CSV table of C-alpha atoms in Angstrom, one decimal:
chain,number,residue,atom,x,y,z
A,1,MET,CA,148.4,161.6,-137.0
A,2,PHE,CA,149.2,163.9,-133.7
A,3,LEU,CA,147.4,162.6,-131.2
A,4,SER,CA,146.5,164.4,-128.3
A,5,ILE,CA,144.9,162.5,-124.9
A,6,ILE,CA,143.0,164.8,-122.4
A,7,MET,CA,142.0,163.1,-119.5
A,8,PRO,CA,139.9,165.2,-117.0
A,9,THR,CA,140.3,164.3,-113.4
A,10,TYR,CA,139.4,165.1,-109.4
A,11,ASN,CA,140.8,162.8,-107.0
A,12,GLU,CA,141.7,160.1,-108.7
A,13,GLU,CA,144.6,159.1,-107.4
A,14,ALA,CA,143.4,155.5,-107.6
A,15,ASN,CA,143.2,155.3,-111.4
A,16,ILE,CA,145.5,158.0,-113.0
A,17,GLY,CA,148.8,155.3,-112.5
A,18,ILE,CA,146.9,152.9,-114.0
A,19,THR,CA,145.3,154.5,-116.7
A,20,ILE,CA,148.2,156.2,-117.8
A,21,SER,CA,150.5,153.6,-117.3
A,22,HIS,CA,148.5,151.8,-120.3
A,23,LEU,CA,148.0,154.6,-122.6
A,24,LEU,CA,151.7,154.1,-122.5
A,25,LYS,CA,151.9,150.7,-123.1
A,26,TYR,CA,150.2,150.1,-126.4
A,27,LEU,CA,150.9,154.5,-128.4
A,28,LYS,CA,153.5,152.8,-130.7
A,29,SER,CA,155.2,156.1,-131.8
A,30,ASP,CA,156.2,159.7,-130.9
A,31,SER,CA,153.4,161.0,-132.5
A,32,PHE,CA,151.0,162.1,-129.8
A,33,GLU,CA,151.0,163.4,-126.1
A,34,ILE,CA,149.0,162.7,-122.9
A,35,ILE,CA,147.4,165.3,-121.0
A,36,VAL,CA,145.8,165.5,-117.5
A,37,SER,CA,143.7,168.7,-116.9
A,38,ASP,CA,143.1,168.8,-113.1
A,39,ALA,CA,140.7,170.0,-110.9
A,40,VAL,CA,142.7,170.8,-107.8
A,41,SER,CA,142.8,167.7,-106.8
A,42,SER,CA,143.3,167.0,-103.2
A,43,ASP,CA,145.0,163.6,-103.3
A,44,ASN,CA,148.0,162.3,-105.0
A,45,THR,CA,146.9,162.6,-109.1
A,46,CYS,CA,149.2,165.4,-110.4
A,47,GLN,CA,152.2,164.3,-108.7
A,48,ILE,CA,151.6,160.8,-109.9
A,49,ALA,CA,150.8,162.0,-113.3
A,50,ILE,CA,154.2,164.0,-113.2
A,51,GLU,CA,156.1,160.9,-111.7
A,52,LEU,CA,154.6,159.5,-115.3
A,53,GLY,CA,156.0,161.8,-117.7
A,54,VAL,CA,152.7,163.3,-118.3
A,55,LYS,CA,151.9,167.3,-118.8
A,56,VAL,CA,149.7,168.5,-116.2
A,57,LEU,CA,147.6,171.1,-116.3
A,58,VAL,CA,145.3,172.7,-113.5
A,59,SER,CA,142.3,174.0,-114.9
A,60,PRO,CA,140.8,177.5,-114.0
A,61,VAL,CA,137.4,175.8,-114.0
A,62,LYS,CA,136.7,173.1,-112.1
A,63,GLY,CA,133.9,170.2,-113.8
A,64,ARG,CA,135.3,167.9,-116.7
A,65,ALA,CA,133.8,170.8,-119.7
A,66,GLY,CA,136.2,173.2,-118.2
A,67,GLN,CA,139.0,171.3,-118.1
A,68,MET,CA,139.1,169.2,-120.8
A,69,ASN,CA,138.5,172.7,-123.1
A,70,HIS,CA,141.5,174.3,-121.0
A,71,ALA,CA,143.4,171.1,-121.9
A,72,VAL,CA,142.3,171.4,-125.3
A,73,LYS,CA,143.7,175.1,-125.7
A,74,GLN,CA,147.6,173.7,-124.8
A,75,ALA,CA,147.1,170.6,-126.9
A,76,LYS,CA,149.3,169.9,-130.4
A,77,GLY,CA,147.4,167.3,-132.2
A,78,GLY,CA,145.1,167.3,-134.4
A,79,VAL,CA,143.0,164.8,-133.2
A,80,PHE,CA,141.7,164.9,-129.7
A,81,TYR,CA,140.6,162.0,-127.7
A,82,PHE,CA,138.6,162.7,-124.8
A,83,VAL,CA,138.8,159.0,-122.1
A,84,HIS,CA,138.0,159.8,-118.6
A,85,ALA,CA,140.5,158.7,-115.9
A,86,ASP,CA,139.0,154.9,-114.5
A,87,SER,CA,138.8,154.1,-118.5
A,88,LEU,CA,141.0,151.8,-120.0
A,89,PRO,CA,141.2,152.1,-124.1
A,90,THR,CA,141.4,149.2,-126.3
A,91,PRO,CA,145.0,148.2,-126.8
A,92,THR,CA,144.9,149.3,-130.0
A,93,PHE,CA,142.8,152.6,-130.2
A,94,GLN,CA,145.6,154.8,-131.6
A,95,ASN,CA,145.7,152.6,-134.8
A,96,ASP,CA,142.3,152.5,-134.5
A,97,ILE,CA,141.9,156.4,-134.3
A,98,GLN,CA,144.5,157.0,-137.6
A,99,LYS,CA,142.0,154.4,-139.8
A,100,ALA,CA,139.0,156.2,-139.0
A,101,ILE,CA,140.3,159.1,-140.0
A,102,GLU,CA,141.9,158.3,-143.0
A,103,ASN,CA,138.7,156.7,-144.0
A,104,GLY,CA,136.6,160.0,-144.3
A,105,PHE,CA,135.7,159.8,-140.1
A,106,ASP,CA,136.1,163.2,-138.0
A,107,CYS,CA,134.5,161.7,-135.4
A,108,GLY,CA,133.8,158.8,-133.5
A,109,SER,CA,133.8,156.6,-129.9
A,110,PHE,CA,133.9,153.1,-129.4
A,111,LEU,CA,132.2,150.1,-127.7
A,112,THR,CA,132.2,149.7,-124.2
A,113,ARG,CA,132.3,146.6,-121.3
A,114,PHE,CA,132.6,146.9,-117.7
A,115,ASP,CA,135.7,145.7,-115.5
A,116,SER,CA,132.9,142.9,-113.7
A,117,ASN,CA,131.4,140.0,-114.6
A,118,ARG,CA,127.6,140.9,-113.5
A,119,PHE,CA,126.0,139.5,-116.3
A,120,ILE,CA,123.3,142.2,-116.2
A,121,LEU,CA,126.0,144.4,-116.9
A,122,LYS,CA,126.8,142.6,-119.3
A,123,ILE,CA,123.8,143.8,-121.4
A,124,ASN,CA,124.4,147.0,-120.8
A,125,ALA,CA,128.0,146.9,-122.9
A,126,PHE,CA,126.2,144.7,-125.2
A,127,PHE,CA,123.4,147.6,-126.7
A,128,THR,CA,127.1,149.8,-127.1
A,129,ARG,CA,127.8,148.0,-130.6
A,130,PHE,CA,124.4,149.6,-131.8
A,131,ASN,CA,124.9,152.9,-133.3
A,132,TYR,CA,122.0,155.6,-132.0
A,133,LEU,CA,123.3,158.5,-130.0
A,134,PHE,CA,121.0,156.5,-127.3
A,135,PHE,CA,123.5,153.9,-126.6
A,136,ARG,CA,126.2,156.8,-126.4
A,137,GLY,CA,126.6,157.4,-122.8
A,138,GLY,CA,128.8,158.9,-120.8
A,139,ASP,CA,132.3,157.0,-119.7
A,140,GLN,CA,133.2,155.9,-123.2
A,141,THR,CA,136.1,157.9,-124.7
A,142,ILE,CA,135.7,160.2,-127.8
A,143,PHE,CA,137.9,160.9,-130.6
A,144,ILE,CA,137.1,164.1,-132.7
A,145,THR,CA,139.4,166.1,-135.6
A,146,LYS,CA,140.5,169.5,-134.9
A,147,SER,CA,138.8,171.2,-137.8
A,148,LEU,CA,135.6,169.6,-136.0
A,149,TRP,CA,136.2,170.8,-132.9
A,150,LYS,CA,136.5,174.8,-134.7
A,151,LYS,CA,132.9,174.0,-136.5
A,152,VAL,CA,131.0,172.8,-133.4
A,153,GLY,CA,132.6,174.3,-130.7
A,154,ASN,CA,133.6,174.1,-126.9
A,155,TYR,CA,132.6,171.5,-124.6
A,156,LYS,CA,130.0,173.9,-122.9
A,157,GLU,CA,131.8,175.0,-119.1
A,158,GLU,CA,128.1,175.8,-118.0
A,159,MET,CA,127.6,172.1,-117.8
A,160,LEU,CA,128.1,170.2,-115.1
A,161,ILE,CA,126.1,166.7,-115.9
A,162,MET,CA,125.2,165.3,-119.7
A,163,GLU,CA,128.2,167.7,-120.8
A,164,ASP,CA,129.1,164.1,-123.2
A,165,TYR,CA,125.7,163.2,-124.4
A,166,ASP,CA,125.4,167.4,-125.5
A,167,PHE,CA,128.9,167.2,-126.7
A,168,LEU,CA,127.9,163.8,-128.5
A,169,GLU,CA,124.8,165.0,-130.2
A,170,ARG,CA,126.8,168.1,-131.7
A,171,ILE,CA,129.6,166.2,-132.8
A,172,TRP,CA,126.4,163.7,-135.0
A,173,ASN,CA,125.1,166.2,-136.6
A,174,ALA,CA,128.0,167.7,-137.6
A,175,GLY,CA,131.0,165.2,-138.2
A,176,LYS,CA,130.8,162.0,-140.0
A,177,PHE,CA,131.0,159.8,-136.7
A,178,LYS,CA,132.6,156.1,-136.3
A,179,LEU,CA,131.6,153.8,-133.8
A,180,ILE,CA,134.8,151.8,-133.5
A,181,SER,CA,133.6,147.9,-133.0
A,182,LYS,CA,136.5,147.5,-130.0
A,183,THR,CA,135.8,147.6,-126.4
A,184,THR,CA,136.8,150.4,-123.5
A,185,LEU,CA,137.0,148.4,-120.2
A,186,ILE,CA,135.7,151.6,-118.2
A,187,SER,CA,134.7,151.4,-114.0
A,188,ALA,CA,131.7,149.3,-112.9
A,189,ARG,CA,131.9,151.8,-109.4
A,190,LYS,CA,128.8,153.6,-110.0
A,191,TYR,CA,127.0,149.7,-110.2
A,192,ASP,CA,128.9,148.9,-107.0
A,193,GLU,CA,127.5,151.7,-104.7
A,194,ASN,CA,124.3,151.3,-106.7
A,195,SER,CA,121.8,148.7,-107.3
A,196,TRP,CA,121.4,148.6,-111.2
A,197,LEU,CA,118.2,149.5,-111.1
A,198,THR,CA,119.0,152.3,-109.2
A,199,VAL,CA,121.0,153.4,-111.5
A,200,GLN,CA,119.0,153.2,-115.1
A,201,LEU,CA,116.8,155.1,-114.0
A,202,ALA,CA,118.4,157.7,-112.8
A,203,ASN,CA,119.9,157.8,-116.0
A,204,LEU,CA,116.7,158.3,-117.1
A,205,LYS,CA,115.1,160.3,-115.4
A,206,VAL,CA,118.0,163.1,-115.6
A,207,VAL,CA,118.0,162.3,-120.1
A,208,ASN,CA,114.2,163.0,-119.7
A,209,MET,CA,114.8,166.4,-118.0
A,210,TYR,CA,117.7,167.2,-120.2
A,211,LYS,CA,114.8,167.1,-123.3
A,212,LYS,CA,112.8,169.2,-121.2
A,213,GLY,CA,115.4,171.9,-120.5
A,214,ALA,CA,115.6,171.3,-116.8
A,215,SER,CA,118.6,173.4,-115.5
A,216,GLN,CA,121.8,171.9,-114.2
A,217,SER,CA,121.0,172.5,-110.7
A,218,ASP,CA,117.9,170.5,-111.0
A,219,MET,CA,119.7,167.6,-112.1
A,220,ILE,CA,122.7,167.4,-110.5
A,221,THR,CA,120.3,167.5,-107.6
A,222,THR,CA,117.4,164.6,-109.0
A,223,TYR,CA,120.6,162.3,-109.6
A,224,LYS,CA,122.3,163.1,-106.7
A,225,GLN,CA,119.5,161.9,-104.7
A,226,MET,CA,118.5,159.0,-106.1
A,227,LEU,CA,122.4,158.0,-106.4
A,228,ASN,CA,125.4,157.6,-103.6
A,229,TYR,CA,128.0,158.1,-106.1
A,230,ARG,CA,131.6,159.4,-105.7
A,231,LYS,CA,132.1,163.0,-104.2
A,232,ASN,CA,134.4,164.0,-107.0
A,233,ALA,CA,131.0,163.3,-110.2
A,234,PHE,CA,130.5,167.0,-110.2
């Protein structure tokens, strides 16, 4: 299995070096590449990634969906693994994905846990062990075979919010999804800047808007009105 690890970035100098170093530490063969697809960061994101020896692309489309699509076009792998810049996959991720592929799965994800000891976030993480689409939110890592990617199509570049959920919904219906019972460590920064209840209400509101066919602009406006969140989120 040749694994293409794809990371969309925008002003992630605080995290990108940690994440790439983590990936390189646990990758066990030469059958991989790491591609950073950047949306013209104004900080040192790209410089840090280049110094760590990974491929850095400047995406012509800003937004995670467009950035990930751009990287896939230049990826060499038969399996794509999408990782956010502030996420740390389980140390055995490469072997876990390979085993899933060998066992007939063509897409999947991992459980999640937060880089925080707050009890309420441990409850959030607990529910990611249930293999239902409702519990597969953003910020997780996703893998998919090249053949399934060709079948379901790209991330939708017109989507600046809910793009992960839309993509998961399509691969869930078209492929054989594997939820691997190991954890990806994800950032709690959204919860550090807002109360737990505020984040949950904002997520629930936007998901309901999405299911009712709301426009991207309306969902983004609602999300930003309800949350204080990092400037590079959209």
